[in-house]
Short mmCIF file of C-alpha atoms and ligand atoms in Angstrom, two decimals:
data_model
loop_
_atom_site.label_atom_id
_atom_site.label_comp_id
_atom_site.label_asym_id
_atom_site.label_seq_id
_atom_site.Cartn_x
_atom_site.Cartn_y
_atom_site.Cartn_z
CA UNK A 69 -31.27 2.43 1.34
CA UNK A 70 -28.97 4.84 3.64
CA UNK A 71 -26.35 4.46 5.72
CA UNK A 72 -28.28 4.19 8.91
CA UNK A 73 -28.95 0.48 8.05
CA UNK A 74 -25.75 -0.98 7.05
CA UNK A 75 -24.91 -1.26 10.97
CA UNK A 76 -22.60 1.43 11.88
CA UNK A 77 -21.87 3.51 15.07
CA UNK A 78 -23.49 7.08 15.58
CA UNK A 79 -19.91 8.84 15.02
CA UNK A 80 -19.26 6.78 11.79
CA UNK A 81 -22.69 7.77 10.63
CA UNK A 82 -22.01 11.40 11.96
CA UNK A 83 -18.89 12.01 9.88
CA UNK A 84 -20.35 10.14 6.49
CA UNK A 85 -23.13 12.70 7.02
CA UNK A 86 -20.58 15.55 7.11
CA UNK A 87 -19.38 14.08 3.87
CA UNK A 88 -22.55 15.24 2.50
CA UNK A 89 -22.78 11.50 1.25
CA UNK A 90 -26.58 10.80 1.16
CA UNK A 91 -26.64 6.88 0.45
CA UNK A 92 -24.34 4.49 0.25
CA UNK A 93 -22.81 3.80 -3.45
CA UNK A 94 -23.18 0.09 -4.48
CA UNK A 95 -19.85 -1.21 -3.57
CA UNK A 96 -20.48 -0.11 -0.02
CA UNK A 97 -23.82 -1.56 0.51
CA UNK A 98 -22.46 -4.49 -0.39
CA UNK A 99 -19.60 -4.94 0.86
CA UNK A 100 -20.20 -3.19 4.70
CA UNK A 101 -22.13 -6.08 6.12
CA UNK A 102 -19.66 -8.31 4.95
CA UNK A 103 -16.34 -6.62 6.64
CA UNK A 104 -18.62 -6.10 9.57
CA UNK A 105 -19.51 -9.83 10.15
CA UNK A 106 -15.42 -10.84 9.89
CA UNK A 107 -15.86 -12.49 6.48
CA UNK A 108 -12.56 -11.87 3.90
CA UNK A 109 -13.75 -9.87 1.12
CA UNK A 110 -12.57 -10.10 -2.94
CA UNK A 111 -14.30 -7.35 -4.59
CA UNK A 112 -14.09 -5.60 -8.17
CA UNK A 113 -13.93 -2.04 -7.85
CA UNK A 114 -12.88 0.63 -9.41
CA UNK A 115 -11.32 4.13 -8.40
CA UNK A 116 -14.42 6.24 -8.15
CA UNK A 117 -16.91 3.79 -6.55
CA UNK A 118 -16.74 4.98 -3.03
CA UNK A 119 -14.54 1.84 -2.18
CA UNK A 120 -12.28 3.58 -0.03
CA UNK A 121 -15.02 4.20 2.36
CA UNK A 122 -16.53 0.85 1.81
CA UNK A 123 -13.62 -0.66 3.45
CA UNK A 124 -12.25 2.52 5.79
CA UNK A 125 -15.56 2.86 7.57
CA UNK A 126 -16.29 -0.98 8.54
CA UNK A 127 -13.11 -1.22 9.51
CA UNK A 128 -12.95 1.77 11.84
CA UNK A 129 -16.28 -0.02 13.30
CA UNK A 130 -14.86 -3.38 13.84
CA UNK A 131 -11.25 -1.95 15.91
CA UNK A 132 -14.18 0.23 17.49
CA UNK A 133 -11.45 1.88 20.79
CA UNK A 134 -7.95 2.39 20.98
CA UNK A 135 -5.48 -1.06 20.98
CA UNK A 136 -2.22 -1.82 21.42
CA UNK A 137 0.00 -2.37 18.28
CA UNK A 138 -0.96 -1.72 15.02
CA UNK A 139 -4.03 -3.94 14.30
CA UNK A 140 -4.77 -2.49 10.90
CA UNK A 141 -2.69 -2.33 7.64
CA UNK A 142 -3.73 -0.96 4.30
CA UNK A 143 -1.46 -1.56 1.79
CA UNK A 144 -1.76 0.74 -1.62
CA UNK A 145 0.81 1.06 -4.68
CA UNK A 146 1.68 4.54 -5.04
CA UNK A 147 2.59 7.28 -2.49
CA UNK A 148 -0.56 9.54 -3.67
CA UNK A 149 -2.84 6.93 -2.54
CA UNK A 150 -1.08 6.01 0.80
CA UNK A 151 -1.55 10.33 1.89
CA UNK A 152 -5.27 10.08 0.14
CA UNK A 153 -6.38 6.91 1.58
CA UNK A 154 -4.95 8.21 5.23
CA UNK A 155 -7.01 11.28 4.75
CA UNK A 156 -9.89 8.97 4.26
CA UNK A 157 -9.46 7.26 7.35
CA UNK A 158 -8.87 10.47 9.46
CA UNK A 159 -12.16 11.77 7.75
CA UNK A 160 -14.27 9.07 8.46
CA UNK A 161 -12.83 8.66 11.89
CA UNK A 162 -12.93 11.72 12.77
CA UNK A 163 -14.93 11.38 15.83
CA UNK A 164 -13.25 7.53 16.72
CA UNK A 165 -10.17 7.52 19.06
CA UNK A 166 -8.36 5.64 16.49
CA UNK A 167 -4.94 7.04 15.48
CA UNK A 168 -3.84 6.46 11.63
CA UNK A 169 -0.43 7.09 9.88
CA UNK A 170 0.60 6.64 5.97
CA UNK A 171 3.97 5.34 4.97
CA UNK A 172 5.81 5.87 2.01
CA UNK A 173 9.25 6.18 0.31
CA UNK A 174 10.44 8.86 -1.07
CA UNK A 175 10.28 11.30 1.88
CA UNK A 176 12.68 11.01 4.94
CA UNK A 177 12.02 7.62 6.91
CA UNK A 178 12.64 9.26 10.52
CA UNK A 179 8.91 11.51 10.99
CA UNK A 180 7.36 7.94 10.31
CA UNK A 181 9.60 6.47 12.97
CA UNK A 182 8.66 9.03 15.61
CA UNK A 183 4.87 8.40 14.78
CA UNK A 184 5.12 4.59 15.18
CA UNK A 185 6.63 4.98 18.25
CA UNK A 186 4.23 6.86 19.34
CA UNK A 187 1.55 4.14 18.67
CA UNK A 188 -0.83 4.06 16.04
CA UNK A 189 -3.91 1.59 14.93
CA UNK A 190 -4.07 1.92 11.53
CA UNK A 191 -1.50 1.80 9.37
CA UNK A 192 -1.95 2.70 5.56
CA UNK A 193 1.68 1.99 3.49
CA UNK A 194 3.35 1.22 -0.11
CA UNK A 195 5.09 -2.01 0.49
CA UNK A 196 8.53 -1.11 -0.02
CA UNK A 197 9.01 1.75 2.48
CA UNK A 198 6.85 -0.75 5.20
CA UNK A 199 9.24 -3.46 4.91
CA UNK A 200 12.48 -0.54 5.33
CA UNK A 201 10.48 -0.21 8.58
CA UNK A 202 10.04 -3.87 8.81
CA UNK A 203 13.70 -4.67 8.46
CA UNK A 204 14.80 -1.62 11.23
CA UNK A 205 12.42 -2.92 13.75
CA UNK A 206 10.47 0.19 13.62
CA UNK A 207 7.40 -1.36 13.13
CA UNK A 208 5.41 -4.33 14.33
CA UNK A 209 3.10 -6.15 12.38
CA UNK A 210 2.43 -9.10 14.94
CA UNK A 211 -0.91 -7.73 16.05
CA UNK A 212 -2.87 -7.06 12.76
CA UNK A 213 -5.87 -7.88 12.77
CA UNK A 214 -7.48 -6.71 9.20
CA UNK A 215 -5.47 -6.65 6.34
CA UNK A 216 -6.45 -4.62 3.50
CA UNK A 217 -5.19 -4.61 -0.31
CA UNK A 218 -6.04 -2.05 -1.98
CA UNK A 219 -5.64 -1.60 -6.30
CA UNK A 220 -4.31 -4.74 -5.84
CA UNK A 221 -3.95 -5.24 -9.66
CA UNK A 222 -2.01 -2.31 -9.62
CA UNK A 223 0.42 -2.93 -6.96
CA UNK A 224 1.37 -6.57 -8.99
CA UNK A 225 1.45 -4.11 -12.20
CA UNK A 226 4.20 -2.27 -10.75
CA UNK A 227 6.31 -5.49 -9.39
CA UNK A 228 5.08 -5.50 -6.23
CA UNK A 229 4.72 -9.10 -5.58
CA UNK A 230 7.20 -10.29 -4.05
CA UNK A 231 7.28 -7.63 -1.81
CA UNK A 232 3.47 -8.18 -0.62
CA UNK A 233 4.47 -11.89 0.10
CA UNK A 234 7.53 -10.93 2.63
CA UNK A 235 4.81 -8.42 4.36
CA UNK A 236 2.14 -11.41 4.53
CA UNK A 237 4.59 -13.48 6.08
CA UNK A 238 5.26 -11.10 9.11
CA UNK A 239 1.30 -10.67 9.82
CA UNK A 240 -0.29 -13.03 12.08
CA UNK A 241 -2.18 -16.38 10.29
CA UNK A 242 -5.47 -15.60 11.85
CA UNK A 243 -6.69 -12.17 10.36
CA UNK A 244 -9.39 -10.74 8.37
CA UNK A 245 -8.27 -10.22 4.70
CA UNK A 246 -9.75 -7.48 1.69
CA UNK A 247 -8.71 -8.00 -1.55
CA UNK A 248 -10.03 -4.92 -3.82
CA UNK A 249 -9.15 -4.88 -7.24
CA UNK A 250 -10.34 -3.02 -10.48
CA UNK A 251 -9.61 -5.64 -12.87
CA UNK A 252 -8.66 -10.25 -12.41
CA UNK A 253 -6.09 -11.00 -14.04
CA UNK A 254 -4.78 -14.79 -13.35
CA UNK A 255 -2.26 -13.34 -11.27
CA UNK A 256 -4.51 -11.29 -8.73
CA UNK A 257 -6.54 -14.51 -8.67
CA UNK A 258 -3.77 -16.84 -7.68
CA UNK A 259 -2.92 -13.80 -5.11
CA UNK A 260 -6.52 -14.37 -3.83
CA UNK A 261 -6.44 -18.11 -3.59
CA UNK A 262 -3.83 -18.01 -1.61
CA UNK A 263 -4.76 -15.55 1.46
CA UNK A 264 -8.43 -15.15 0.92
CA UNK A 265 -9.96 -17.87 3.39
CA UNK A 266 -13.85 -18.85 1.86
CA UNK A 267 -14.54 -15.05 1.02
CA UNK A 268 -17.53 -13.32 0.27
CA UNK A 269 -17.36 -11.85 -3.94
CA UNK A 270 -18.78 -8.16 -4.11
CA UNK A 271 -18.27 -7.29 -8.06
CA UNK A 272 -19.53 -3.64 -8.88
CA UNK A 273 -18.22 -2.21 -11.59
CA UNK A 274 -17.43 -4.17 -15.08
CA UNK A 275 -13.89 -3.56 -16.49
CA UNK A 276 -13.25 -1.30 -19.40
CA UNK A 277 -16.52 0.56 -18.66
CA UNK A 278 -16.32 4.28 -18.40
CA UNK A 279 -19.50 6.12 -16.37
CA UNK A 280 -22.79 6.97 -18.01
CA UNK A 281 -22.56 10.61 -16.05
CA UNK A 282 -19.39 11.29 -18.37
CA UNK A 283 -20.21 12.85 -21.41
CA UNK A 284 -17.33 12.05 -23.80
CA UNK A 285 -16.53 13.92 -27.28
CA UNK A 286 -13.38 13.74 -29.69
CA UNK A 287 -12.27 17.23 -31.49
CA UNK A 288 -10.31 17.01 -34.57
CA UNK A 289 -7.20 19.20 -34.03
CA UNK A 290 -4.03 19.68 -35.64
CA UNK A 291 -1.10 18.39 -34.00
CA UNK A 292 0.52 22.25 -33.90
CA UNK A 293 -2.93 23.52 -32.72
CA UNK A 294 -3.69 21.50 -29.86
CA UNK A 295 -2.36 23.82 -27.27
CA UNK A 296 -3.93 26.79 -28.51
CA UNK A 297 -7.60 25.12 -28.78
CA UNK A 298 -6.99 23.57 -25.17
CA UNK A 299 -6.52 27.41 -23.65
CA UNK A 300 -9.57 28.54 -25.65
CA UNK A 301 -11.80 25.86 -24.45
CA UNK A 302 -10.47 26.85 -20.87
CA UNK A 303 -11.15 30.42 -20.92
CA UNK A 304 -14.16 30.40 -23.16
CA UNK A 305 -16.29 27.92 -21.59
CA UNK A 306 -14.83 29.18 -17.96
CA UNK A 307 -13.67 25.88 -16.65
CA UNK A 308 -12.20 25.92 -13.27
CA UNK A 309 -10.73 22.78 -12.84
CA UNK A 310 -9.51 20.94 -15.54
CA UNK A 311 -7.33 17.68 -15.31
CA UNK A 312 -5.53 17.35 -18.61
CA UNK A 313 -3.35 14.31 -19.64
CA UNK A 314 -0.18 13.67 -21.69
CA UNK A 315 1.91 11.18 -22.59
CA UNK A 316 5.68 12.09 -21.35
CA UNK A 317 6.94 13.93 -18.66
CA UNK A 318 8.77 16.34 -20.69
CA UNK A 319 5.27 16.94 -22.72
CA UNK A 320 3.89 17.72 -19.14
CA UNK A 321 6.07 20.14 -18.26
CA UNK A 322 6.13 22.04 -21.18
CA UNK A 323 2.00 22.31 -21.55
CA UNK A 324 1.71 23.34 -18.23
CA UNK A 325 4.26 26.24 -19.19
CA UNK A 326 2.83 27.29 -22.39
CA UNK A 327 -0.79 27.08 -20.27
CA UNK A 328 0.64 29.36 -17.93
CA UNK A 329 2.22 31.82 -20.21
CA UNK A 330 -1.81 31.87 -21.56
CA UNK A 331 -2.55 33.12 -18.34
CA UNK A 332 -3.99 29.92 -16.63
CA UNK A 333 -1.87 29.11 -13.95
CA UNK A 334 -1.40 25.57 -13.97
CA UNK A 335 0.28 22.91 -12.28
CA UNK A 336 1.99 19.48 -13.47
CA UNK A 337 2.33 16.14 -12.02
CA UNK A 338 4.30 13.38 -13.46
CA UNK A 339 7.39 10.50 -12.18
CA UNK A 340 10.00 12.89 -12.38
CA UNK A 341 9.00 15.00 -9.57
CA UNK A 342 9.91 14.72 -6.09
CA UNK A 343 7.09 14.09 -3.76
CA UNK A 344 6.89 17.41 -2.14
CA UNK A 345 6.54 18.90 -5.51
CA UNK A 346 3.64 16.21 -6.06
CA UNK A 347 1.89 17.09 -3.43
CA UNK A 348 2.43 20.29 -3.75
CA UNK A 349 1.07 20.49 -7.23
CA UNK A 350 -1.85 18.41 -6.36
CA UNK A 351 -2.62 20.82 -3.34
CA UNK A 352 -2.44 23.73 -5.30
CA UNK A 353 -5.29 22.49 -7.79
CA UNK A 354 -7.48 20.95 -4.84
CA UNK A 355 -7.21 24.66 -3.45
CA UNK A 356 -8.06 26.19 -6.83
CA UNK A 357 -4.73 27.84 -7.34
CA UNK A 358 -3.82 26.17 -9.90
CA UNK A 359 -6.65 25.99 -12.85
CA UNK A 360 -4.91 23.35 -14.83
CA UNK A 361 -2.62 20.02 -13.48
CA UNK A 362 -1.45 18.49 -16.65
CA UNK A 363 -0.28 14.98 -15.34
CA UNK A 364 1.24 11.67 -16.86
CA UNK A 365 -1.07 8.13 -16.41
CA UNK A 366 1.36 6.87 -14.22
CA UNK A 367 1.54 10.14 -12.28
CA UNK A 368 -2.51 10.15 -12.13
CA UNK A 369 -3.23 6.59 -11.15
CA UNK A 370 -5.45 6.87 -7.79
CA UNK A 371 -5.85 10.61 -7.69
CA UNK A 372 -8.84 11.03 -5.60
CA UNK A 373 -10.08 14.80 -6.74
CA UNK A 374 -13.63 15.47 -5.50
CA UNK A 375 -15.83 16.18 -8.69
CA UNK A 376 -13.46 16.35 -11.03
CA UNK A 377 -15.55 18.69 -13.41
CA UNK A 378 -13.40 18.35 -16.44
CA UNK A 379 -10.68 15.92 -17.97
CA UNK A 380 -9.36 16.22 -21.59
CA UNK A 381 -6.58 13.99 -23.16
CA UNK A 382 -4.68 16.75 -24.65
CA UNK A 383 -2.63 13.04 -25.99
CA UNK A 384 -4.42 9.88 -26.30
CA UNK A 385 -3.06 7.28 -24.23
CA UNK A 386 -0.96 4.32 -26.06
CA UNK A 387 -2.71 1.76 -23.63
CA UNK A 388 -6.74 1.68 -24.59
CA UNK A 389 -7.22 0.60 -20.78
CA UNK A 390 -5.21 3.96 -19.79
CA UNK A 391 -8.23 6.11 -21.23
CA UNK A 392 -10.56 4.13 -18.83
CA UNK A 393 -8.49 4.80 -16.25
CA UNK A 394 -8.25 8.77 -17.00
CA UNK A 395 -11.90 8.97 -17.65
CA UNK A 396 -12.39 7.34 -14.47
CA UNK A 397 -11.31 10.99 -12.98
CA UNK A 398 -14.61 12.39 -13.87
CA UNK A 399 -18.07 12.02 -13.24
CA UNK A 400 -17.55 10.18 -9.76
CA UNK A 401 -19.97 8.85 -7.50
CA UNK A 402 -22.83 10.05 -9.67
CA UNK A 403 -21.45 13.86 -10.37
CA UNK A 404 -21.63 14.60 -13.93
CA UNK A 405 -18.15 14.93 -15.69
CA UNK A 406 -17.18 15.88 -19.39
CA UNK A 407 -14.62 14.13 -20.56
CA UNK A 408 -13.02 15.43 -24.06
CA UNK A 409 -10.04 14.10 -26.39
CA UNK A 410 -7.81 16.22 -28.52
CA UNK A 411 -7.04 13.73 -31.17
CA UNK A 412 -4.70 14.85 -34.46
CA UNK A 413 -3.71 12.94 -37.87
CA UNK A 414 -1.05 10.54 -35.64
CA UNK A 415 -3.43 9.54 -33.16
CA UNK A 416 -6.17 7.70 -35.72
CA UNK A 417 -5.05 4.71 -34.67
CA UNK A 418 -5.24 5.05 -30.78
CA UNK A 419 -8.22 6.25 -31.31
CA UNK A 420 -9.83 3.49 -33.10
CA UNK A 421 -8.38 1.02 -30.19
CA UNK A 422 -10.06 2.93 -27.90
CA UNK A 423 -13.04 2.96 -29.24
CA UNK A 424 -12.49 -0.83 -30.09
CA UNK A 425 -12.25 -1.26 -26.06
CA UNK A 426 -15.31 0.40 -25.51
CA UNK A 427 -17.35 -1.03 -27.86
CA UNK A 428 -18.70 2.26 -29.49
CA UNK A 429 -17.51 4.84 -31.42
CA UNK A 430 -17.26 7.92 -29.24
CA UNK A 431 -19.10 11.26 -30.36
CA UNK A 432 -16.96 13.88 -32.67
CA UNK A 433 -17.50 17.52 -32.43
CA UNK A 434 -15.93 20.19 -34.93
CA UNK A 435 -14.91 23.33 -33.48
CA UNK A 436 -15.29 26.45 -35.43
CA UNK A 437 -11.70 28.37 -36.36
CA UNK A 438 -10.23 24.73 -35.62
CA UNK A 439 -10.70 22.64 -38.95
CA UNK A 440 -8.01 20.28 -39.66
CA UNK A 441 -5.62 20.61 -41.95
CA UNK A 442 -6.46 17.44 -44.64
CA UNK A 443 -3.12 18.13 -46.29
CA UNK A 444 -0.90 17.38 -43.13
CA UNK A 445 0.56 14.00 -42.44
CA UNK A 446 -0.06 11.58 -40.00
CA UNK A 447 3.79 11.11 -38.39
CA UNK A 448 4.77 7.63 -36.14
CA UNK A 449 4.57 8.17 -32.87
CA UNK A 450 6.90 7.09 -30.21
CA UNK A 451 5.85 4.24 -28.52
CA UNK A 452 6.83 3.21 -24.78
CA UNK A 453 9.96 0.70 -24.27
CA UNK A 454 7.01 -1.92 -23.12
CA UNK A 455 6.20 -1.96 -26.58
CA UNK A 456 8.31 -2.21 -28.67
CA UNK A 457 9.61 -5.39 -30.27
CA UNK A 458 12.61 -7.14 -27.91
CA UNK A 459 11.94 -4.72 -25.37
CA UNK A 460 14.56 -5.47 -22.87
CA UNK A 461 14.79 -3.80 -19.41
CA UNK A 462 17.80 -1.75 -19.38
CA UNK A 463 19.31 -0.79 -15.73
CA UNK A 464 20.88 2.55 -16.64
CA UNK A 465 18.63 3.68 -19.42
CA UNK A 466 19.64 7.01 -20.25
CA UNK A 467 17.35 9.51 -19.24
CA UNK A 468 14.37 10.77 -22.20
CA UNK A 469 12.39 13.28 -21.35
CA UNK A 470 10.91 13.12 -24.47
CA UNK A 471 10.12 9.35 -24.14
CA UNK A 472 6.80 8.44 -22.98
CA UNK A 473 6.55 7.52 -19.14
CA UNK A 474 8.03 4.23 -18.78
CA UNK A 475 5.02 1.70 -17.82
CA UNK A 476 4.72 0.86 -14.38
CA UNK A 477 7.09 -2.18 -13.48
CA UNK A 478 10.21 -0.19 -14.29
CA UNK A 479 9.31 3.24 -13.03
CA UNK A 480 11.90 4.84 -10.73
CA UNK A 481 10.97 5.88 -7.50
CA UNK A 482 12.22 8.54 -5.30
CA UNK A 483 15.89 9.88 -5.86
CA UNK A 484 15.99 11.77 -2.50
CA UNK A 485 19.04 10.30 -0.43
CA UNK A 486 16.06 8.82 1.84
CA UNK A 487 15.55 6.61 -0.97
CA UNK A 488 15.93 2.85 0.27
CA UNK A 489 12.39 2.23 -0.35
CA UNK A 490 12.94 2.94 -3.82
CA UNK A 491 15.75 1.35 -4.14
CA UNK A 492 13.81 -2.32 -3.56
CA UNK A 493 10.66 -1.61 -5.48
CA UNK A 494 13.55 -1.19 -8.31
CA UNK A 495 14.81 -4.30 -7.79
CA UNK A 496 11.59 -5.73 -7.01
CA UNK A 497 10.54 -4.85 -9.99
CA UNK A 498 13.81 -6.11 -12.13
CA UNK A 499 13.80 -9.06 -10.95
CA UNK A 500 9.98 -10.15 -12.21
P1 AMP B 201 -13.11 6.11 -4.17
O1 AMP B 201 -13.73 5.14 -5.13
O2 AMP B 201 -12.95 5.56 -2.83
O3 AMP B 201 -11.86 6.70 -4.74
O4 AMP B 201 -14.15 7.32 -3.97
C1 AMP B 201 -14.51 8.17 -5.01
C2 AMP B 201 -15.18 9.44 -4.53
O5 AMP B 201 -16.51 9.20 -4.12
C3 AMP B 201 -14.50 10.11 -3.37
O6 AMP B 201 -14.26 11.44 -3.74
C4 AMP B 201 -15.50 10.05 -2.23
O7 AMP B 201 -15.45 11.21 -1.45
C5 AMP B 201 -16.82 9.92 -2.94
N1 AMP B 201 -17.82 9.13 -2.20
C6 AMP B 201 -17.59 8.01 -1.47
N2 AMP B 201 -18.75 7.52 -0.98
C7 AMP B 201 -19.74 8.33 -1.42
C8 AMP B 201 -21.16 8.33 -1.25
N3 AMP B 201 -21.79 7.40 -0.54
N4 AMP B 201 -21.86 9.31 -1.85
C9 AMP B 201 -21.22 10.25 -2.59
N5 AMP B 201 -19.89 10.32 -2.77
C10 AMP B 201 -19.15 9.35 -2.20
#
């Protein structure tokens, strides 16, 4: 099958071609014809299917010209995916009329306010910084016509909820609604129940499945060697682009240091940054700049890198599902990815959950001048807030660098003075 035959325009087809994207991926022949015919849409996908054109391009078909109002709204979680899903539509559209904009906190509210005024079609937005807009009267939302949720699992992961429902409640009753999710949990299905009228179920990829095209191996390291086999690998086998992950901020930071004191200039990405900084980061590695980003989960979630080459958990994640997720980096839309795991005495047990998850034991590889050490000790490792017993959210927790990224529901956002977005998805958050 290709593209020509899941009904859309010549300058849709035109700008997919540009794309270099030769057939559709699953989740887009399936779920095209469906947004094109009006129907509401609950589909499982993951990050890495090709869902973000599955929904961007019928929907650029179905507003076809220029309206009046906003008559599109894509709402993500995180800011990354806002700016990445935005790029999306501008790619795809490229030769439509249709004008696009992405709001999110955490940058000054008043360039977004200009833009809306302006007019604009599509609108792709975190929920918090859309309802700032909401509650100023710089936006309308009377005249949507498609509504779009994307990672929805994720936005209710990170206390969204609430939020989402005051945004529903501004849109008109009679719209088209796209529910895309990686995982359905009872809560996304409730969600569902309640805004999806009779819709069509496009399921593509199973949960907790990582992609045959990425080869995954686990090296043995000791804990005080990790950094020094990490640079090796990355200078002797020539990578390019690596992606590597660990589990604090502060632990970020620091790698990306020592990385760059190796001489591979590198780049980190994690919750304590500002947003310019993110993207900066990010931008650097797109552009090749930077070799190595060394990022946080949290900081990674919806990353879209093309052909991600190369990801290795420098630290095993303490959530199984989170090595899923950073696998899911690699080996996209059929490109062939390595995927590798730095794993020392303390992390045995992650490991074994993992593998638990996954339903298979993943292949071990020694590395020569890297034997372990059988006389060192596995130490405890710190585990996040979430998880610990009588876990209680504290408002002013003191700030930990060393602590592993707080989950989700209680990250911080922003801390610019622009920062009343942030301010509600806090409380949003507290308050579930
Ligand atoms: P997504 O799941 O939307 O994050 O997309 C994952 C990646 O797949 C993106 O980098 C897209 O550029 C790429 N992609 C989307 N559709 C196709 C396609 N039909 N063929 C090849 N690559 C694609």
């Amino acid at each position: 099958m290709n593209f020509n035959q899941l009904g859309l325009s010549a300058g849709l087809l035109r700008a997919v071609e540009e794309q270099g994207y030769s057939e559709p991926t699953p989740i887009q022949r399936e779920a095209i014809p469906v947004i094109l015919s009006g129907r509401d849409l609950m589909a499982a996908a993951q990050t890495g299917t090709g869902k973000t054109a599955g929904f961007t391009l019928p929907l650029l078909e179905r507003l076809g010209e220029r309206g009046r109002g906003v008559r599109a709204l894509i709402l993500v979680p995180t800011r990354e995916l806002a700016i990445q899903v935005e790029e999306s539509v501008k790619t795809y559209g490229k030769y439509r009329p249709l004008r696009s904009i992405a709001i999110y906190g955490g940058v000054s509210i008043n360039p977004q306010i200009s833009a809306l005024r302006r007019g604009v079609d599509i609108l792709v937005a975190t929920p918090g910084r859309l309802l700032d807009h909401a509650t100023q009267g710089t936006v309308d939302l009377s005249s949507i016509e498609v509504l779009v949720l994307d990672e929805a699992d994720r936005m209710l992961d990170m206390g969204f909820i609430r939020d989402i429902r005051k945004v529903l409640a501004l849109l008109p009753a009679k719209r088209q609604n796209l529910l895309f999710s990686a995982t359905f949990s009872d809560d996304i299905r409730k969600l569902a129940r309640g805004l999806l009228h009779d819709p069509a179920m496009v399921e593509v990829a199973r949960r907790n499945t990582t992609a045959e095209t990425v080869a995954q191996v686990v090296h043995f390291v000791d804990r005080h060697r990790k950094r020094e086999l990490l640079s090796w690998l990355i200078g002797s086998r020539n990578w390019r682009q690596v992606l590597v992950f660990t589990r604090t901020k502060h632990g970020a930071n620091r790698l990306a240091e020592q990385l760059e004191r190796d001489g591979l200039p590198s780049a980190a990405i994690h919750g304590n940054k500002s947003q310019g900084a993110r993207n900066k980061a990010l931008a650097d590695f797109k552009s090749g700049k930077a070799r190595v980003l060394v990022a946080t989960d949290i900081a990674a979630r919806g990353l879209d890198i093309d052909q991600l080459p190369h990801v290795v958990n420098y630290e095993l994640p303490n959530v199984p599902e989170d090595y899923v997720h950073r696998i899911g980096r690699t080996g996209r839309a059929g490109n062939e990815g390595q995927a590798m795991s730095l794993v020392c005495v303390d992390e045995h047990k992650l490991l074994r959950d993992i593998e638990k998850l996954l339903g298979r034991e993943l292949p071990r590889e020694a590395i020569a001048g890297f034997e372990v050490d059988p006389t060192i000790k596995a130490e405890p490792l710190q585990k996040p807030r979430s998880q610990q017993r009588n876990a209680k959210p504290r408002s002013h927790a003191p700030r930990d660098e060393n602590r592993p990224e707080r989950p989700a529901g209680r990250r911080r956002f922003g801390g610019g003075k622009d920062n009343a977005g942030g301010n509600r998805e806090r409380r949003a958050a507290r308050s579930r």
